[in-house]
Structures are given as C-alpha cells and as structure tokens.
PDB file of C-alpha atoms and ligand atoms in Angstrom:
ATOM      1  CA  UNK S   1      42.806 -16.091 -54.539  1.00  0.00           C
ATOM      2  CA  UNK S   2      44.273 -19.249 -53.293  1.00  0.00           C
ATOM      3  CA  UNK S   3      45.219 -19.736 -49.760  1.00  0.00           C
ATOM      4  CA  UNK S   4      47.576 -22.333 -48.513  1.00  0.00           C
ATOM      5  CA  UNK S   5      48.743 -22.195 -44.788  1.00  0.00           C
ATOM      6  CA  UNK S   6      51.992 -24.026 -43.758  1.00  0.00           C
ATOM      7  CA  UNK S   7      52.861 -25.546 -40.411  1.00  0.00           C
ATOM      8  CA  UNK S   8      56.380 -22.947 -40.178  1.00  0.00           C
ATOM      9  CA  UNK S   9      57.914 -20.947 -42.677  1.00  0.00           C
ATOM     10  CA  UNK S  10      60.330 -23.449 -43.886  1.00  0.00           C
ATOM     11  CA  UNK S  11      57.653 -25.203 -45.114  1.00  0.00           C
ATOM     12  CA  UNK S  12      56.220 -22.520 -46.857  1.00  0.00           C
ATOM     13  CA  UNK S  13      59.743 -22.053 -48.290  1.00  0.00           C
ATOM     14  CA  UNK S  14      60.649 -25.214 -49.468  1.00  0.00           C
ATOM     15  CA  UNK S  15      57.241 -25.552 -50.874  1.00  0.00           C
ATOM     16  CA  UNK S  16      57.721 -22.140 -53.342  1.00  0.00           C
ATOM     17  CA  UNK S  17      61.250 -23.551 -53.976  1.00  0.00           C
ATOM     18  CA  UNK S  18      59.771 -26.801 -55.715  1.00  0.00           C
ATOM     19  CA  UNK S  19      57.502 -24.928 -57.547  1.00  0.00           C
ATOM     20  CA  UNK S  20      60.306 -23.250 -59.258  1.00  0.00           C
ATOM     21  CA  UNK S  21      62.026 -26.346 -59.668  1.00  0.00           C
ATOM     22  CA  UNK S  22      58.666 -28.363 -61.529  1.00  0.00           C
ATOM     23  CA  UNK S  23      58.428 -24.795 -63.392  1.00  0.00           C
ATOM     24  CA  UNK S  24      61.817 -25.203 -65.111  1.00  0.00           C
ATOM     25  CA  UNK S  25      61.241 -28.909 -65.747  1.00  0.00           C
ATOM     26  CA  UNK S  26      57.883 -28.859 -67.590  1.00  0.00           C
ATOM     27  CA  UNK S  27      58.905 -25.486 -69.051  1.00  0.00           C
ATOM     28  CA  UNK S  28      62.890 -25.010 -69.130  1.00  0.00           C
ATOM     29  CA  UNK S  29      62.973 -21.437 -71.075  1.00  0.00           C
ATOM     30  CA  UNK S  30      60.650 -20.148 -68.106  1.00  0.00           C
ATOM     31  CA  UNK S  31      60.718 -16.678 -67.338  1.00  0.00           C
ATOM     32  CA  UNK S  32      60.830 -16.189 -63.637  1.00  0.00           C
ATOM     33  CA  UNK S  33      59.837 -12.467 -61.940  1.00  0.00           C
ATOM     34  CA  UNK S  34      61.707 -12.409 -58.208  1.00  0.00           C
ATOM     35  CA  UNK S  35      61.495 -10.674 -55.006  1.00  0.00           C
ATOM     36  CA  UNK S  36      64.383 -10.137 -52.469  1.00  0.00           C
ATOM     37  CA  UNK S  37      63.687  -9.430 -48.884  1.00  0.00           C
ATOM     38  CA  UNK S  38      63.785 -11.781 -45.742  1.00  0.00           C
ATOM     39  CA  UNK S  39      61.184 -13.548 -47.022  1.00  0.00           C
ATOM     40  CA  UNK S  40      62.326 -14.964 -50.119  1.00  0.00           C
ATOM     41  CA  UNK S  41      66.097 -15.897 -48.710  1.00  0.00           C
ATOM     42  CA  UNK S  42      64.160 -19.672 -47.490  1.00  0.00           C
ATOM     43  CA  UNK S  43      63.219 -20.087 -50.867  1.00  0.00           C
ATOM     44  CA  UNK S  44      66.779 -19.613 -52.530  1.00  0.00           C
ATOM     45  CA  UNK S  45      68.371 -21.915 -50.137  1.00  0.00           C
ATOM     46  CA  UNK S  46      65.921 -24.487 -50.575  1.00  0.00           C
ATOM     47  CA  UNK S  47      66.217 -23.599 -54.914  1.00  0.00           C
ATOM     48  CA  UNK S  48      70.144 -23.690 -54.235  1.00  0.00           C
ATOM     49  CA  UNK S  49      69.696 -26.941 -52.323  1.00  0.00           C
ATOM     50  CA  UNK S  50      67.496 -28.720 -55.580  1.00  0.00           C
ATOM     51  CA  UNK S  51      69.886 -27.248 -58.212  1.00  0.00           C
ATOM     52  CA  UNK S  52      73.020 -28.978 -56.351  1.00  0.00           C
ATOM     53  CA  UNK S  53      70.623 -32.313 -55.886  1.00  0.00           C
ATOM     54  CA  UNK S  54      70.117 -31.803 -59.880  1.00  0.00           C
ATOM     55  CA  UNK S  55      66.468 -31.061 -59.586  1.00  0.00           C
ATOM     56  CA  UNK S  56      66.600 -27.573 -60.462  1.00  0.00           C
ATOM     57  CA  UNK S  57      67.992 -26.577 -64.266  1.00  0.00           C
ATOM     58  CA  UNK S  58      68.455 -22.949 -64.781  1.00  0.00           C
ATOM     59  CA  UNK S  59      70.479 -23.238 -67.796  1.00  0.00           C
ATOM     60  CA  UNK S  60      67.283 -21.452 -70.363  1.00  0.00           C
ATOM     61  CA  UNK S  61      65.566 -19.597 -67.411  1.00  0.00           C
ATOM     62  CA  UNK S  62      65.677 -16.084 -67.410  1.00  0.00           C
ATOM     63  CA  UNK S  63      64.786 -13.744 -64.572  1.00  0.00           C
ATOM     64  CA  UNK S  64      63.487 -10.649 -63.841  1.00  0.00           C
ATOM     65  CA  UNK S  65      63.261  -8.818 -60.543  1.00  0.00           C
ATOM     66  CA  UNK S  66      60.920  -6.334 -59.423  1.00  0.00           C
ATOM     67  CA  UNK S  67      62.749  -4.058 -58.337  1.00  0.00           C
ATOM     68  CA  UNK S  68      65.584  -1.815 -57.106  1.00  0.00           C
ATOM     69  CA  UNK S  69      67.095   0.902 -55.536  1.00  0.00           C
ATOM     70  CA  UNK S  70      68.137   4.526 -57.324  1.00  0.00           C
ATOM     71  CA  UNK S  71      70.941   5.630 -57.124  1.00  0.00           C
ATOM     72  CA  UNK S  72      72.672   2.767 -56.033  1.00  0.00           C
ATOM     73  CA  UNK S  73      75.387   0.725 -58.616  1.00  0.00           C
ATOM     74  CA  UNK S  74      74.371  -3.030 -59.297  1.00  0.00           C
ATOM     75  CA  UNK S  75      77.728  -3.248 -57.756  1.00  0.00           C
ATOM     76  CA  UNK S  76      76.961  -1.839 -54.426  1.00  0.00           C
ATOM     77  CA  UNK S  77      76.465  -4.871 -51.761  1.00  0.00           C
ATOM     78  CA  UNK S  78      73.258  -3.648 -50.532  1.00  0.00           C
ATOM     79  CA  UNK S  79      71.358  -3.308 -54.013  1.00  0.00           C
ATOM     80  CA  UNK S  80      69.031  -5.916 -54.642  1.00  0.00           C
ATOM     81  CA  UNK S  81      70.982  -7.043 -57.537  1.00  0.00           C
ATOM     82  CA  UNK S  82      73.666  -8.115 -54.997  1.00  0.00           C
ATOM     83  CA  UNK S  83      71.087  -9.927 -52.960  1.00  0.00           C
ATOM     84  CA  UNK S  84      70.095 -11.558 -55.706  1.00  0.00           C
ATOM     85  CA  UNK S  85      73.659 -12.242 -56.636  1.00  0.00           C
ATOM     86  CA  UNK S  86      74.775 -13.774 -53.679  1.00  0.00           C
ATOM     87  CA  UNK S  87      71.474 -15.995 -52.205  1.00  0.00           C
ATOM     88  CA  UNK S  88      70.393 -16.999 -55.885  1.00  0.00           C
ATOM     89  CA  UNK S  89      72.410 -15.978 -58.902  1.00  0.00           C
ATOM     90  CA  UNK S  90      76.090 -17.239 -58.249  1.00  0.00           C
ATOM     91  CA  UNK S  91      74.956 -20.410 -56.554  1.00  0.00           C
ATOM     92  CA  UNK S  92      73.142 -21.958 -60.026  1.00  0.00           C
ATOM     93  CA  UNK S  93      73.671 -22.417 -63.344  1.00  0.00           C
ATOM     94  CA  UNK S  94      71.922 -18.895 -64.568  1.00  0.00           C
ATOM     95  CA  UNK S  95      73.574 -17.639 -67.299  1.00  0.00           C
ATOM     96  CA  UNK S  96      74.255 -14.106 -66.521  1.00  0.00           C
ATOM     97  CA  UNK S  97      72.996 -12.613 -69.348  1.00  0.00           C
ATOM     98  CA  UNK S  98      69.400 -14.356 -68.447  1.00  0.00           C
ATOM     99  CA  UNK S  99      69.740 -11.889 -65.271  1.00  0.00           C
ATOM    100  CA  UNK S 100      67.814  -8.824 -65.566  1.00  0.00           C
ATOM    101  CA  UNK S 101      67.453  -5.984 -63.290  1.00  0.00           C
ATOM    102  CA  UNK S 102      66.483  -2.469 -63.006  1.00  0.00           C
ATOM    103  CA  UNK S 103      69.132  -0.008 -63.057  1.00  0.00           C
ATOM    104  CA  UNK S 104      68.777   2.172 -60.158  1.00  0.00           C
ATOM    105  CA  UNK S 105      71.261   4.097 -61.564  1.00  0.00           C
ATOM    106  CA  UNK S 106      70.085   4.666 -64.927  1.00  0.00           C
ATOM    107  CA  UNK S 107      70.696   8.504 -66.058  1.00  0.00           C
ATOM    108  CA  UNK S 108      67.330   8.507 -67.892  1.00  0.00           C
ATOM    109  CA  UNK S 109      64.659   6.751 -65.841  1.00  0.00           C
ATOM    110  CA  UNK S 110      61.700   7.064 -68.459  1.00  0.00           C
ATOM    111  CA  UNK S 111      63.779   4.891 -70.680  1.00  0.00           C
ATOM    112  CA  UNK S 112      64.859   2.118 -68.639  1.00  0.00           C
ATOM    113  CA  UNK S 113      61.360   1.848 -67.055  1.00  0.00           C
ATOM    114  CA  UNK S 114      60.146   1.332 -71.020  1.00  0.00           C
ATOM    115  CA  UNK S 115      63.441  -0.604 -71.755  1.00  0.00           C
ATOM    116  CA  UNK S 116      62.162  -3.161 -68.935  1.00  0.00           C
ATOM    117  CA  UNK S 117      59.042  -3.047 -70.160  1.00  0.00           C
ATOM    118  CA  UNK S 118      59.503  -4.207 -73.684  1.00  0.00           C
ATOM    119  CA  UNK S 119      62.358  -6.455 -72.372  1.00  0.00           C
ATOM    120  CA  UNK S 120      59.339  -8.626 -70.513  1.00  0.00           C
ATOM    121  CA  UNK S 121      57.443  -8.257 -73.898  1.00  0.00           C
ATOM    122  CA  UNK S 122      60.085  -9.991 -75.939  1.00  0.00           C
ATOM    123  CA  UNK S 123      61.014 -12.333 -73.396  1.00  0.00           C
ATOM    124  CA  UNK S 124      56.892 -13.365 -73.913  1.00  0.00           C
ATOM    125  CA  UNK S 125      56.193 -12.344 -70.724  1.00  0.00           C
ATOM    126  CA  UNK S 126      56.281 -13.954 -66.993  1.00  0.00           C
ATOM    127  CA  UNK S 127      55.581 -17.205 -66.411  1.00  0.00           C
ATOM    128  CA  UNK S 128      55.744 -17.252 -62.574  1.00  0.00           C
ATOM    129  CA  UNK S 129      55.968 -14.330 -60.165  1.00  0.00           C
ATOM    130  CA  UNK S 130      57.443 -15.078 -56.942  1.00  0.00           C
ATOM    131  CA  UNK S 131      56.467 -11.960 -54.252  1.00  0.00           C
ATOM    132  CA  UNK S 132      56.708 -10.672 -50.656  1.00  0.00           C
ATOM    133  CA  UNK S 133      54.426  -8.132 -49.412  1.00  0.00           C
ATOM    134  CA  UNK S 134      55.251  -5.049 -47.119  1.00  0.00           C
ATOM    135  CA  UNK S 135      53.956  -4.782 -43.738  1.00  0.00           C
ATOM    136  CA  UNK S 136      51.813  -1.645 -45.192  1.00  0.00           C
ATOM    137  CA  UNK S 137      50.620  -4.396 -47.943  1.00  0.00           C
ATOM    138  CA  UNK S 138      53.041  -3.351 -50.913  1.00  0.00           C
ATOM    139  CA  UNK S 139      54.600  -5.419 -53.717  1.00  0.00           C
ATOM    140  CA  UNK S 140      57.793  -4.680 -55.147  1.00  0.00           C
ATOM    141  CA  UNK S 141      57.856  -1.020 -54.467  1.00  0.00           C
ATOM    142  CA  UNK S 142      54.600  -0.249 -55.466  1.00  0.00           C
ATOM    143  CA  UNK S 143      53.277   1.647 -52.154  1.00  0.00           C
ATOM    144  CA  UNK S 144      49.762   1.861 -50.604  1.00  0.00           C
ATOM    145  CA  UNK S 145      48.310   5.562 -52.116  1.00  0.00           C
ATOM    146  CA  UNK S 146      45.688   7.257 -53.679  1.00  0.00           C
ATOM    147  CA  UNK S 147      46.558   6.006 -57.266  1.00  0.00           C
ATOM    148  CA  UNK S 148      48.898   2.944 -57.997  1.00  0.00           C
ATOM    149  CA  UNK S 149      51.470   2.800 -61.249  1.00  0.00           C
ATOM    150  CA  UNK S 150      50.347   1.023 -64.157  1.00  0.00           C
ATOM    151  CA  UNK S 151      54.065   0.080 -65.212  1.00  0.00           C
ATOM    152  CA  UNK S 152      57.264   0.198 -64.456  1.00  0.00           C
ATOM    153  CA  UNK S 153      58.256   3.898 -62.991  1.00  0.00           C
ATOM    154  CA  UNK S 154      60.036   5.760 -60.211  1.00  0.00           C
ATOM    155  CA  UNK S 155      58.881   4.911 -57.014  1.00  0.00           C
ATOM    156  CA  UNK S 156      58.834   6.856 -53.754  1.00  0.00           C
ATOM    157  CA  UNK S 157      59.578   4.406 -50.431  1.00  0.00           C
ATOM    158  CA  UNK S 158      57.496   5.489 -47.192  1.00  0.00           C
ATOM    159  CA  UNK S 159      59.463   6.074 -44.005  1.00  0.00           C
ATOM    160  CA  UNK S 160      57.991   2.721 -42.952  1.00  0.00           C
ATOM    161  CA  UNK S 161      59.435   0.519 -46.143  1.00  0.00           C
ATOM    162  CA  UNK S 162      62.859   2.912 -45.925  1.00  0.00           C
ATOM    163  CA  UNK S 163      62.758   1.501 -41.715  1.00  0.00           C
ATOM    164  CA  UNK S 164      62.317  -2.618 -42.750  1.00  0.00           C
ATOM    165  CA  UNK S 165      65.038  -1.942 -45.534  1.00  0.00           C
ATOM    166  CA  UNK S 166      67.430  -0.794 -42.823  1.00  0.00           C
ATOM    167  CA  UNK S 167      69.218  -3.567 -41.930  1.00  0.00           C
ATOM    168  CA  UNK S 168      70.737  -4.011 -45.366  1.00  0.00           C
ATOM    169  CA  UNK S 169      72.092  -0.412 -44.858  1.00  0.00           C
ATOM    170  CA  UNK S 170      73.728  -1.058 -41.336  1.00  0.00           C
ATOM    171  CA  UNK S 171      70.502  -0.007 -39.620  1.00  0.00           C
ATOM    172  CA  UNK S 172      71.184   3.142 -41.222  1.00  0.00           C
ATOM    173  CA  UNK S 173      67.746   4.644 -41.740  1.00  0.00           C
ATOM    174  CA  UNK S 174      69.319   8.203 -43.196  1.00  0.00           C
ATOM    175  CA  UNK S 175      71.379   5.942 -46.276  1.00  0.00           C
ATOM    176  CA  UNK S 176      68.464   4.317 -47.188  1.00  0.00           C
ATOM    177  CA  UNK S 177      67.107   5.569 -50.875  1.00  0.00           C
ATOM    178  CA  UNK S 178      64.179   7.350 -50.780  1.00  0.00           C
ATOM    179  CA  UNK S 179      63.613   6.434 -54.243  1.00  0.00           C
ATOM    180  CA  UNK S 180      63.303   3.094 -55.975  1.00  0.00           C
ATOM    181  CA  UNK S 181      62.591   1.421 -59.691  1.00  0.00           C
ATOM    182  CA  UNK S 182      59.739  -0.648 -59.510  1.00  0.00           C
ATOM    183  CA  UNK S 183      57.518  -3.240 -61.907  1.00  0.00           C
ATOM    184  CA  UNK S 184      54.096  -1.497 -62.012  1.00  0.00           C
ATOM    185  CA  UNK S 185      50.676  -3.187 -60.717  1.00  0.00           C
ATOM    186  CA  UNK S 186      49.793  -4.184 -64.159  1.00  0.00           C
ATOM    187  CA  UNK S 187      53.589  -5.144 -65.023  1.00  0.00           C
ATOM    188  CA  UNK S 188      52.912  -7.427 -62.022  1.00  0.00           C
ATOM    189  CA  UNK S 189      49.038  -8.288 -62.726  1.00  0.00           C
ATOM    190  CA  UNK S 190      50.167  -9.818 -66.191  1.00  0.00           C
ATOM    191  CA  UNK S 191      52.150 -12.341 -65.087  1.00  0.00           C
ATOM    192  CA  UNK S 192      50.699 -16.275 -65.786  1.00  0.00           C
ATOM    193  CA  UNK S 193      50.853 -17.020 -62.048  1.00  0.00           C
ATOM    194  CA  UNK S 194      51.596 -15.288 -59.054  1.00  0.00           C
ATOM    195  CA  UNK S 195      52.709 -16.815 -55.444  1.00  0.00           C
ATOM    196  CA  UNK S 196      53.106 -14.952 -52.621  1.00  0.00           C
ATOM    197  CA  UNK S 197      54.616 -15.694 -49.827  1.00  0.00           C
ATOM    198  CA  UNK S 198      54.218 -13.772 -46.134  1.00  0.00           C
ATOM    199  CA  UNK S 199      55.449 -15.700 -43.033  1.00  0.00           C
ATOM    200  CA  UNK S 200      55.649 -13.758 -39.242  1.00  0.00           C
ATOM    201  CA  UNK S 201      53.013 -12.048 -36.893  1.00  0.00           C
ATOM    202  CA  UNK S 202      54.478  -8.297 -38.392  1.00  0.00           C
ATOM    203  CA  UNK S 203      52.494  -9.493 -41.935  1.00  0.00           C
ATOM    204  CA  UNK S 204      49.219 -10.594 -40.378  1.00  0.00           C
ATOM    205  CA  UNK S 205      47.698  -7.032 -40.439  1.00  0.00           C
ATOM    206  CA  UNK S 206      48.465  -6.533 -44.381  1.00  0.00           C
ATOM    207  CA  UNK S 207      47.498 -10.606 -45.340  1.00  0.00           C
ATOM    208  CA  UNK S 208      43.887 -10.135 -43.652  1.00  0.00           C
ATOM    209  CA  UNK S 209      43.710  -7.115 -45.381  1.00  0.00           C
ATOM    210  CA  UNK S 210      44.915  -8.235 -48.762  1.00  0.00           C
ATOM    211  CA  UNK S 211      42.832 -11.205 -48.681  1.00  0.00           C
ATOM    212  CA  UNK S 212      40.007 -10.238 -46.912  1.00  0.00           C
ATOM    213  CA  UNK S 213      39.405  -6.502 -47.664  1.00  0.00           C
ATOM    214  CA  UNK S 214      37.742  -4.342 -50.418  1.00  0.00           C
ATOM    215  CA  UNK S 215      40.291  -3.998 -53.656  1.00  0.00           C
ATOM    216  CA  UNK S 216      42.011  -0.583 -53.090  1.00  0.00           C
ATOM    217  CA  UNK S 217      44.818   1.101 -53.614  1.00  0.00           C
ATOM    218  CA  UNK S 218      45.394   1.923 -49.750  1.00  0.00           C
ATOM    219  CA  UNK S 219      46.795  -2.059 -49.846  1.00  0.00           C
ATOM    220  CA  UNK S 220      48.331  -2.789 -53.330  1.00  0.00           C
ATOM    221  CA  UNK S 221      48.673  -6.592 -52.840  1.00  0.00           C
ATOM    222  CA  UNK S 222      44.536  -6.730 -52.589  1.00  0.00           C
ATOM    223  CA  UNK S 223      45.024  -6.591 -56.577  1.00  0.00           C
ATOM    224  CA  UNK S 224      45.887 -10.000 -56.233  1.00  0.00           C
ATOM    225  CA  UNK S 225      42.158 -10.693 -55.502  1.00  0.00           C
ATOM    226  CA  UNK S 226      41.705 -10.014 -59.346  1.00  0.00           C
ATOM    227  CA  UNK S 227      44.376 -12.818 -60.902  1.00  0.00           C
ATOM    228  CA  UNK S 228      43.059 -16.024 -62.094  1.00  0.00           C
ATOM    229  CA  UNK S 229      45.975 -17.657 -61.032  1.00  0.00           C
ATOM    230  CA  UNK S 230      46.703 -15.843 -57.544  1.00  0.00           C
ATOM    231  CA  UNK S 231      47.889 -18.036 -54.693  1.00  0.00           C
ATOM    232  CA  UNK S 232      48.872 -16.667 -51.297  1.00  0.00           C
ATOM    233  CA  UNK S 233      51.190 -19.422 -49.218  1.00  0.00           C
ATOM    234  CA  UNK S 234      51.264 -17.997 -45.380  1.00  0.00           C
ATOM    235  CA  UNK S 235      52.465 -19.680 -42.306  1.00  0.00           C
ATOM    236  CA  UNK S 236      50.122 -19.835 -39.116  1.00  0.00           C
ATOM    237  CA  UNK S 237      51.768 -16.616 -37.775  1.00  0.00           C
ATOM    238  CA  UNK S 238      51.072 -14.287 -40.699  1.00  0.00           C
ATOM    239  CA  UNK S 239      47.599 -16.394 -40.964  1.00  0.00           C
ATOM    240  CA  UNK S 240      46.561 -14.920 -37.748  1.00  0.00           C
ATOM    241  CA  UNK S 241      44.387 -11.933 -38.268  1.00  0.00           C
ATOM    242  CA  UNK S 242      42.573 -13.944 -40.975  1.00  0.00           C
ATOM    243  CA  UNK S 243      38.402 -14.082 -40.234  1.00  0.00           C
ATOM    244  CA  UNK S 244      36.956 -17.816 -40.416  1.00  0.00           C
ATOM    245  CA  UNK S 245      35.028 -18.366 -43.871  1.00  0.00           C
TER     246      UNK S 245
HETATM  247  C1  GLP D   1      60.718  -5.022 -49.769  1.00  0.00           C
HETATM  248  C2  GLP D   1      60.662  -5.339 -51.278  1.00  0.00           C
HETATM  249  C3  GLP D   1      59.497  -6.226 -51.607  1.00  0.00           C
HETATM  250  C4  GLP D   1      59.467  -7.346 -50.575  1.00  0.00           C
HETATM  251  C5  GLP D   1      58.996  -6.766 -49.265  1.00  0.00           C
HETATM  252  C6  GLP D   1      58.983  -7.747 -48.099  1.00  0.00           C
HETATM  253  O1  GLP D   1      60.682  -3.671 -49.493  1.00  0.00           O
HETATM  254  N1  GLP D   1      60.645  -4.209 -52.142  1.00  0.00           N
HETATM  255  O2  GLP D   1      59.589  -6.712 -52.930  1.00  0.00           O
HETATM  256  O3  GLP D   1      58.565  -8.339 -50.962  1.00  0.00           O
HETATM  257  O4  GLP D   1      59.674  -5.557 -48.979  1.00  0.00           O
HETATM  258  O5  GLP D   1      60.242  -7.935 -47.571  1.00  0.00           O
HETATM  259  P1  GLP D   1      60.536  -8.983 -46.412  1.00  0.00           P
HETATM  260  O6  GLP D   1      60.383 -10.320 -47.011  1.00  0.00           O
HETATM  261  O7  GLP D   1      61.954  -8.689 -46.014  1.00  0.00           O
HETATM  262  O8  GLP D   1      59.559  -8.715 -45.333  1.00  0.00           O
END
C-alpha cells in the first residue's frame, strides 16, 4: 500500500480531484466507483472547479457509487444519491444515464445487489475507486465483523456509523437507516486502482490500523494491504497514530 501524506486536507483533496481529471483524459470512457461523506465533498469541488476550467470531461465517464441507504427514495435529500447529485452530478457534464446507484428502495434486494453486480461486469469493470473509511475502519458500508461480504448485499450500519451519518438526518440518530446497500469487499478489491482518502485526528485510530495492522476483518479497509494498486492519501492529522518505518 502506498502512502502519501499532505500538508492539510485541501491538498489531499485537490490532489484526488486531478487524478480524476488525468483519468478521464488518458482514458475518457473511464468507469469511476465514488464515495460520499465529508471526506470526499473537497474532492468534488476541486473536480467541479477543473470541469468549469475545461480540464475535467465527463461526457463518456460513467459512475458507480458504493453505496446507499434502504429504504430511502433516490429522491429523498439525504440519500447518497442526492449527495452525489448536488456536490458532483448536476455540476458536470455526466450524462445521467452514466449515473448508477443502488436502490435502497428496491422491493427485491437479492436482485438489485446481482443487477449491480453484472452492471460493473458489462461496464468492464472499475477503473478507479475513490473511498473514505469509517472511524471503526469500514468502506462503503462494509462493517468491521467476524466475516466480511464478498459482493454486493444488505448491510447492517453499527450504532457508531448510524451516529457520524447523523448530521445528514438533522442530527437525528432514531431516522437514520439501520440498513444499507453496499459494494462487497471483493466488488471493491477488483477495482484497477483504489485511493483512499482519510483527513482529521477522529481517522488516525482506523489509518494506523488499516495500514499498519494484521489483515482482518475486525478493520475492513486493512484489505487494502492486498491491492497491487492501493494508495492511501492522509493529511498529517489522520497520519498521527502511524509508527515510524
Ligand atoms: C460513510 C460511507 C463511507 C464513507 C465513510 C466516511 O458511512 N458509507 O463510504 O467513506 O462513511 O465518511 P466521512 O468522509 O464523512 O468521514
């Protein structure tokens, strides 16, 4: 795994945004996996900032996210596809139908986790997979327990990921879904290259042990260790619990 550590967070930000952008110029029909969370909102300013300066094309991209709430309509403002919407989607040149979400609100949830499945298949897979990590060291929803998800399935959120998705629920802890769609660990593992990005003191604990502990399923991000093309881009805060060497 590859470790870059930026002077501040907007650095780390702007650096993932042009990334994206020299993605879509050497390879326009890219297929881009996304996160949403605080995290990632640097990155679509700084992508929304390139796109206006003409130096990011979206026009043959598609994207996929990793996740997304059940139960709740794309439609619903605090769904990640209305994150997505308004920091990323509606400010470039995406076509809409190169969007693609989970539907948290699908009636059978077998068959949209295999519909998403084969939809990365035929899209040839993902090129570049941007992602966040949980304080407790998940990606996408794929939680720290005994035995991780292969694929894409029906997630169960912790109290402690329910509490740092408050805020887009009013700080209502109680409306937050206790269940989520998720891309699986492999779904995840497969992509071409992975980049994630952790900034802040509240990710230290889950970096050192992502990067620096054993491979288990207690911290799902330590997977990463096992990706050829893994890199991990941290600012000095979330850097901090890291051990010298
Ligand atoms: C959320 C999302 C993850 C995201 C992570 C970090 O629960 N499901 O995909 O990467 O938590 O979010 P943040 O950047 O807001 O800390």
């Amino acid at each position: 795994m590859k470790l870059t550590i930026f002077e501040r967070p907007a650095d780390a930000a702007a650096a993932a945004a042009t990334l994206v952008a020299v993605q879509l110029r050497d390879q326009p029909a890219s297929v881009l996996g996304l996160p949403t969370g605080r995290t990632s909102l640097g990155i679509y300013d700084e992508l929304v900032r390139l796109h206006e300066a003409g130096a990011a094309d979206f026009s043959r991209a598609h994207t996929l996210n990793l996740d997304e709430f059940v139960g709740l309509p794309s439609t619903d403002r605090r769904s990640y596809c209305a994150f997505m919407q308004t920091h990323l989607f509606r400010r470039v040149n995406i076509p809409p139908a190169h969007v693609h979400f989970l539907d948290g609100r699908a009636a059978d949830v077998e068959a949209e986790c295999l519909r998403y499945e084969r939809l990365i298949d035929q899209l040839g897979g993902i090129d570049l997979q941007l992602l966040g990590v949980g304080a407790n060291g998940h990606i996408g929803f794929n939680e720290p327990a005994r035995t991780l998800h292969a694929r894409t399935h029906r997630a169960r959120l912790t109290v402690r990921t329910r509490r740092a998705n408050a805020p887009l629920f009013r700080g209502r802890l109680r409306e937050v879904p206790r269940e989520a769609l998720s891309m699986g660990m492999a779904t995840i593992l497969h992509a071409r290259r992975i980049v994630l990005m952790a900034t802040g003191a509240s990710k230290a604990a889950a970096v050192a042990r992502m990067v620096q502990g054993p491979v288990t399923p207690r911290v799902p991000a330590s997977f990463l260790q096992l990706h050829r093309h893994a890199e991990v881009w941290l600012d000095r805060a979330a850097a901090g619990r890291l051990k010298d060497g």
